[in-house]
Amino acid sequence: MHVDQELASIPVPRSLAERRAHARNRLETGFQMWLATGSNGHGAHLIPVAHVWDGSALYTATFTQSRTVANIKGHPQARVALGDTADVVMIDTSASLMDVPDIDADIAERYAKVSTDPRTSPEGMFVYLRLHPRRIQVWNGFHEFVGRTVMRDGRWLDNPVD
C-alpha cells in the first residue's frame, strides 16, 4: 500500500457538533448501558443495566443491597458507557440514590418499559440511581481521540477542549 492510499483510508474525524448530536441521540434512543462504580478497598464494579434519559440525567435501578449502591453511598460518582468499543459514548457522572416511591411517575413508567419495574417488587428491594453527566466523551477510533470531549462540567461544549 502506498502512503497516499494509507492516508486516504484513515476516516475523517466527526466535528464537535456531529459528536454532540451523536451523544444526544444515543442518550435519547438507547436503553442499555454499562455502569461502573468504585470504592476504597473493593475496586471497580461494573454492571449492565437499562436506563432512561430525561434530557439532563440518566436513571436506572438496582438492588438496594448491591455493591453498586454501597459504592455510590461511599463515592457518589459513576462512569457510564453507551455503545461498543468501536463507537463509544463515555460519561462521567455524579450519582444519587432515590427511593422507589420518590421517583417521578413518567421516569418510572418509561423505565418499566425497558427493564424490571421496581414498583412491583417488595418495598426496599430496589433503589433508583440518578446520574447527572459531568463529562461526556465520544469517539469511534484513534482518529477521533482529539476533540472527543463534548461536555465538560455538566455543559455541552461549542468549542473543542482536547
PDB file of C-alpha atoms in Angstrom:
ATOM      1  CA  MET A   1       0.000   0.000   0.000  1.00  0.00           C
ATOM      2  CA  HIS A   2       1.317   3.436  -0.942  1.00  0.00           C
ATOM      3  CA  VAL A   3       1.428   6.267   1.599  1.00  0.00           C
ATOM      4  CA  ASP A   4      -1.325   8.156  -0.281  1.00  0.00           C
ATOM      5  CA  GLN A   5      -3.616   5.117  -0.129  1.00  0.00           C
ATOM      6  CA  GLU A   6      -2.877   4.558   3.545  1.00  0.00           C
ATOM      7  CA  LEU A   7      -3.663   8.196   4.411  1.00  0.00           C
ATOM      8  CA  ALA A   8      -6.849   8.075   2.337  1.00  0.00           C
ATOM      9  CA  SER A   9      -8.064   5.059   4.329  1.00  0.00           C
ATOM     10  CA  ILE A  10      -7.998   6.957   7.662  1.00  0.00           C
ATOM     11  CA  PRO A  11     -11.527   8.159   8.418  1.00  0.00           C
ATOM     12  CA  VAL A  12     -12.117  11.877   8.815  1.00  0.00           C
ATOM     13  CA  PRO A  13     -12.996  12.703  12.438  1.00  0.00           C
ATOM     14  CA  ARG A  14     -16.528  13.966  13.062  1.00  0.00           C
ATOM     15  CA  SER A  15     -16.945  17.563  14.119  1.00  0.00           C
ATOM     16  CA  LEU A  16     -17.761  18.502  17.701  1.00  0.00           C
ATOM     17  CA  ALA A  17     -21.340  19.262  16.649  1.00  0.00           C
ATOM     18  CA  GLU A  18     -21.679  15.841  14.995  1.00  0.00           C
ATOM     19  CA  ARG A  19     -20.311  14.066  18.046  1.00  0.00           C
ATOM     20  CA  ARG A  20     -22.539  16.088  20.389  1.00  0.00           C
ATOM     21  CA  ALA A  21     -25.569  15.153  18.257  1.00  0.00           C
ATOM     22  CA  HIS A  22     -24.464  11.514  18.289  1.00  0.00           C
ATOM     23  CA  ALA A  23     -24.236  11.516  22.101  1.00  0.00           C
ATOM     24  CA  ARG A  24     -27.681  13.092  22.462  1.00  0.00           C
ATOM     25  CA  ASN A  25     -29.169  10.587  20.030  1.00  0.00           C
ATOM     26  CA  ARG A  26     -27.645   7.650  21.952  1.00  0.00           C
ATOM     27  CA  LEU A  27     -28.986   9.037  25.232  1.00  0.00           C
ATOM     28  CA  GLU A  28     -32.475   9.621  23.826  1.00  0.00           C
ATOM     29  CA  THR A  29     -32.914   6.428  21.808  1.00  0.00           C
ATOM     30  CA  GLY A  30     -30.841   3.836  23.671  1.00  0.00           C
ATOM     31  CA  PHE A  31     -31.813   1.989  26.811  1.00  0.00           C
ATOM     32  CA  GLN A  32     -28.795  -0.176  27.725  1.00  0.00           C
ATOM     33  CA  MET A  33     -25.529   0.882  29.326  1.00  0.00           C
ATOM     34  CA  TRP A  34     -22.544  -0.301  31.320  1.00  0.00           C
ATOM     35  CA  LEU A  35     -22.382   1.308  34.781  1.00  0.00           C
ATOM     36  CA  ALA A  36     -19.064   1.396  36.662  1.00  0.00           C
ATOM     37  CA  THR A  37     -18.645   2.400  40.301  1.00  0.00           C
ATOM     38  CA  GLY A  38     -15.785   2.063  42.736  1.00  0.00           C
ATOM     39  CA  SER A  39     -14.909   2.231  46.398  1.00  0.00           C
ATOM     40  CA  ASN A  40     -11.920   2.098  48.661  1.00  0.00           C
ATOM     41  CA  GLY A  41     -10.834  -1.466  49.203  1.00  0.00           C
ATOM     42  CA  HIS A  42     -13.313  -3.130  46.855  1.00  0.00           C
ATOM     43  CA  GLY A  43     -12.019  -1.998  43.460  1.00  0.00           C
ATOM     44  CA  ALA A  44     -14.084  -1.260  40.396  1.00  0.00           C
ATOM     45  CA  HIS A  45     -17.543  -2.740  39.925  1.00  0.00           C
ATOM     46  CA  LEU A  46     -19.215  -2.943  36.502  1.00  0.00           C
ATOM     47  CA  ILE A  47     -22.813  -3.930  35.703  1.00  0.00           C
ATOM     48  CA  PRO A  48     -25.025  -3.904  32.604  1.00  0.00           C
ATOM     49  CA  VAL A  49     -28.278  -2.046  33.234  1.00  0.00           C
ATOM     50  CA  ALA A  50     -31.187  -0.445  31.425  1.00  0.00           C
ATOM     51  CA  HIS A  51     -31.652   3.312  31.558  1.00  0.00           C
ATOM     52  CA  VAL A  52     -33.898   6.190  30.624  1.00  0.00           C
ATOM     53  CA  TRP A  53     -32.848   9.769  29.871  1.00  0.00           C
ATOM     54  CA  ASP A  54     -34.885  12.840  30.805  1.00  0.00           C
ATOM     55  CA  GLY A  55     -32.803  15.409  28.919  1.00  0.00           C
ATOM     56  CA  SER A  56     -30.460  16.135  31.817  1.00  0.00           C
ATOM     57  CA  ALA A  57     -29.966  12.889  33.777  1.00  0.00           C
ATOM     58  CA  LEU A  58     -29.859   9.132  33.308  1.00  0.00           C
ATOM     59  CA  TYR A  59     -31.988   6.916  35.548  1.00  0.00           C
ATOM     60  CA  THR A  60     -31.530   3.252  36.301  1.00  0.00           C
ATOM     61  CA  ALA A  61     -32.401   0.906  39.158  1.00  0.00           C
ATOM     62  CA  THR A  62     -30.635  -1.855  41.005  1.00  0.00           C
ATOM     63  CA  PHE A  63     -30.886  -3.902  44.173  1.00  0.00           C
ATOM     64  CA  THR A  64     -30.718  -1.860  47.363  1.00  0.00           C
ATOM     65  CA  GLN A  65     -28.172  -4.248  48.899  1.00  0.00           C
ATOM     66  CA  SER A  66     -25.907  -4.310  45.808  1.00  0.00           C
ATOM     67  CA  ARG A  67     -22.218  -3.447  45.573  1.00  0.00           C
ATOM     68  CA  THR A  68     -23.225  -0.635  43.177  1.00  0.00           C
ATOM     69  CA  VAL A  69     -25.396   1.030  45.818  1.00  0.00           C
ATOM     70  CA  ALA A  70     -22.721   0.625  48.506  1.00  0.00           C
ATOM     71  CA  ASN A  71     -20.178   2.217  46.160  1.00  0.00           C
ATOM     72  CA  ILE A  72     -22.479   5.150  45.342  1.00  0.00           C
ATOM     73  CA  LYS A  73     -23.085   5.745  49.057  1.00  0.00           C
ATOM     74  CA  GLY A  74     -19.329   5.939  49.639  1.00  0.00           C
ATOM     75  CA  HIS A  75     -18.369   7.702  46.410  1.00  0.00           C
ATOM     76  CA  PRO A  76     -21.330   9.416  44.698  1.00  0.00           C
ATOM     77  CA  GLN A  77     -19.978   9.169  41.188  1.00  0.00           C
ATOM     78  CA  ALA A  78     -20.075   6.686  38.346  1.00  0.00           C
ATOM     79  CA  ARG A  79     -18.878   6.114  34.818  1.00  0.00           C
ATOM     80  CA  VAL A  80     -21.286   5.040  32.097  1.00  0.00           C
ATOM     81  CA  ALA A  81     -20.519   3.604  28.665  1.00  0.00           C
ATOM     82  CA  LEU A  82     -23.020   3.529  25.808  1.00  0.00           C
ATOM     83  CA  GLY A  83     -22.276   1.673  22.593  1.00  0.00           C
ATOM     84  CA  ASP A  84     -19.324  -0.583  21.946  1.00  0.00           C
ATOM     85  CA  THR A  85     -15.560  -0.245  21.754  1.00  0.00           C
ATOM     86  CA  ALA A  86     -15.710   0.847  18.116  1.00  0.00           C
ATOM     87  CA  ASP A  87     -18.217   3.653  18.783  1.00  0.00           C
ATOM     88  CA  VAL A  88     -18.437   4.720  22.405  1.00  0.00           C
ATOM     89  CA  VAL A  89     -20.123   7.451  24.417  1.00  0.00           C
ATOM     90  CA  MET A  90     -18.292   7.610  27.774  1.00  0.00           C
ATOM     91  CA  ILE A  91     -19.999   9.576  30.556  1.00  0.00           C
ATOM     92  CA  ASP A  92     -18.586  10.604  33.927  1.00  0.00           C
ATOM     93  CA  THR A  93     -21.432  11.369  36.320  1.00  0.00           C
ATOM     94  CA  SER A  94     -22.338  12.477  39.769  1.00  0.00           C
ATOM     95  CA  ALA A  95     -24.702   9.933  41.290  1.00  0.00           C
ATOM     96  CA  SER A  96     -27.527   9.962  43.801  1.00  0.00           C
ATOM     97  CA  LEU A  97     -29.955   7.369  45.109  1.00  0.00           C
ATOM     98  CA  MET A  98     -33.746   7.707  45.047  1.00  0.00           C
ATOM     99  CA  ASP A  99     -36.235   5.532  46.878  1.00  0.00           C
ATOM    100  CA  VAL A 100     -38.782   3.884  44.594  1.00  0.00           C
ATOM    101  CA  PRO A 101     -41.785   5.931  45.878  1.00  0.00           C
ATOM    102  CA  ASP A 102     -39.848   9.165  45.225  1.00  0.00           C
ATOM    103  CA  ILE A 103     -39.210   8.661  41.500  1.00  0.00           C
ATOM    104  CA  ASP A 104     -41.083  10.806  39.012  1.00  0.00           C
ATOM    105  CA  ALA A 105     -44.043   8.839  37.600  1.00  0.00           C
ATOM    106  CA  ASP A 106     -43.006   9.475  33.983  1.00  0.00           C
ATOM    107  CA  ILE A 107     -39.460   8.188  34.624  1.00  0.00           C
ATOM    108  CA  ALA A 108     -40.864   5.116  36.416  1.00  0.00           C
ATOM    109  CA  GLU A 109     -43.240   4.342  33.531  1.00  0.00           C
ATOM    110  CA  ARG A 110     -40.536   4.758  30.909  1.00  0.00           C
ATOM    111  CA  TYR A 111     -38.101   2.638  32.919  1.00  0.00           C
ATOM    112  CA  ALA A 112     -40.690  -0.128  33.331  1.00  0.00           C
ATOM    113  CA  LYS A 113     -40.858  -0.388  29.514  1.00  0.00           C
ATOM    114  CA  VAL A 114     -37.142  -1.243  29.232  1.00  0.00           C
ATOM    115  CA  SER A 115     -36.496  -3.250  32.412  1.00  0.00           C
ATOM    116  CA  THR A 116     -37.986  -4.776  35.534  1.00  0.00           C
ATOM    117  CA  ASP A 117     -40.387  -2.359  37.219  1.00  0.00           C
ATOM    118  CA  PRO A 118     -39.061  -1.703  40.758  1.00  0.00           C
ATOM    119  CA  ARG A 119     -42.534  -0.517  41.803  1.00  0.00           C
ATOM    120  CA  THR A 120     -43.833  -4.100  41.530  1.00  0.00           C
ATOM    121  CA  SER A 121     -41.180  -5.599  43.832  1.00  0.00           C
ATOM    122  CA  PRO A 122     -41.292  -5.818  47.612  1.00  0.00           C
ATOM    123  CA  GLU A 123     -40.672  -2.474  49.321  1.00  0.00           C
ATOM    124  CA  GLY A 124     -36.990  -1.764  49.857  1.00  0.00           C
ATOM    125  CA  MET A 125     -35.743  -4.325  47.329  1.00  0.00           C
ATOM    126  CA  PHE A 126     -34.757  -1.778  44.647  1.00  0.00           C
ATOM    127  CA  VAL A 127     -33.494   1.783  44.525  1.00  0.00           C
ATOM    128  CA  TYR A 128     -33.256   4.161  41.580  1.00  0.00           C
ATOM    129  CA  LEU A 129     -29.998   5.872  40.647  1.00  0.00           C
ATOM    130  CA  ARG A 130     -29.979   9.358  39.145  1.00  0.00           C
ATOM    131  CA  LEU A 131     -26.811  10.007  37.156  1.00  0.00           C
ATOM    132  CA  HIS A 132     -26.018  13.608  36.185  1.00  0.00           C
ATOM    133  CA  PRO A 133     -23.416  13.839  33.398  1.00  0.00           C
ATOM    134  CA  ARG A 134     -20.371  15.940  34.266  1.00  0.00           C
ATOM    135  CA  ARG A 135     -18.206  14.977  31.272  1.00  0.00           C
ATOM    136  CA  ILE A 136     -19.127  13.193  28.048  1.00  0.00           C
ATOM    137  CA  GLN A 137     -16.642  11.910  25.503  1.00  0.00           C
ATOM    138  CA  VAL A 138     -17.465  10.488  22.066  1.00  0.00           C
ATOM    139  CA  TRP A 139     -15.146   8.639  19.697  1.00  0.00           C
ATOM    140  CA  ASN A 140     -15.131   5.792  17.204  1.00  0.00           C
ATOM    141  CA  GLY A 141     -11.439   5.128  16.788  1.00  0.00           C
ATOM    142  CA  PHE A 142      -7.973   6.556  17.342  1.00  0.00           C
ATOM    143  CA  HIS A 143      -8.612   9.125  14.644  1.00  0.00           C
ATOM    144  CA  GLU A 144     -11.230  10.704  16.950  1.00  0.00           C
ATOM    145  CA  PHE A 145      -9.214  10.902  20.189  1.00  0.00           C
ATOM    146  CA  VAL A 146      -8.596  14.595  19.570  1.00  0.00           C
ATOM    147  CA  GLY A 147     -11.814  16.529  20.149  1.00  0.00           C
ATOM    148  CA  ARG A 148     -13.620  13.680  21.915  1.00  0.00           C
ATOM    149  CA  THR A 149     -14.965  15.757  24.836  1.00  0.00           C
ATOM    150  CA  VAL A 150     -18.445  17.110  24.045  1.00  0.00           C
ATOM    151  CA  MET A 151     -19.494  18.016  27.622  1.00  0.00           C
ATOM    152  CA  ARG A 152     -17.410  19.398  30.459  1.00  0.00           C
ATOM    153  CA  ASP A 153     -18.544  20.436  33.941  1.00  0.00           C
ATOM    154  CA  GLY A 154     -22.098  19.431  33.018  1.00  0.00           C
ATOM    155  CA  ARG A 155     -22.284  21.773  29.991  1.00  0.00           C
ATOM    156  CA  TRP A 156     -22.418  20.882  26.333  1.00  0.00           C
ATOM    157  CA  LEU A 157     -19.425  22.370  24.530  1.00  0.00           C
ATOM    158  CA  ASP A 158     -19.462  24.606  21.487  1.00  0.00           C
ATOM    159  CA  ASN A 159     -15.677  24.551  21.050  1.00  0.00           C
ATOM    160  CA  PRO A 160     -13.195  21.670  21.313  1.00  0.00           C
ATOM    161  CA  VAL A 161     -11.134  21.370  24.516  1.00  0.00           C
ATOM    162  CA  ASP A 162      -8.914  18.371  23.743  1.00  0.00           C
TER     163      ASP A 162
END
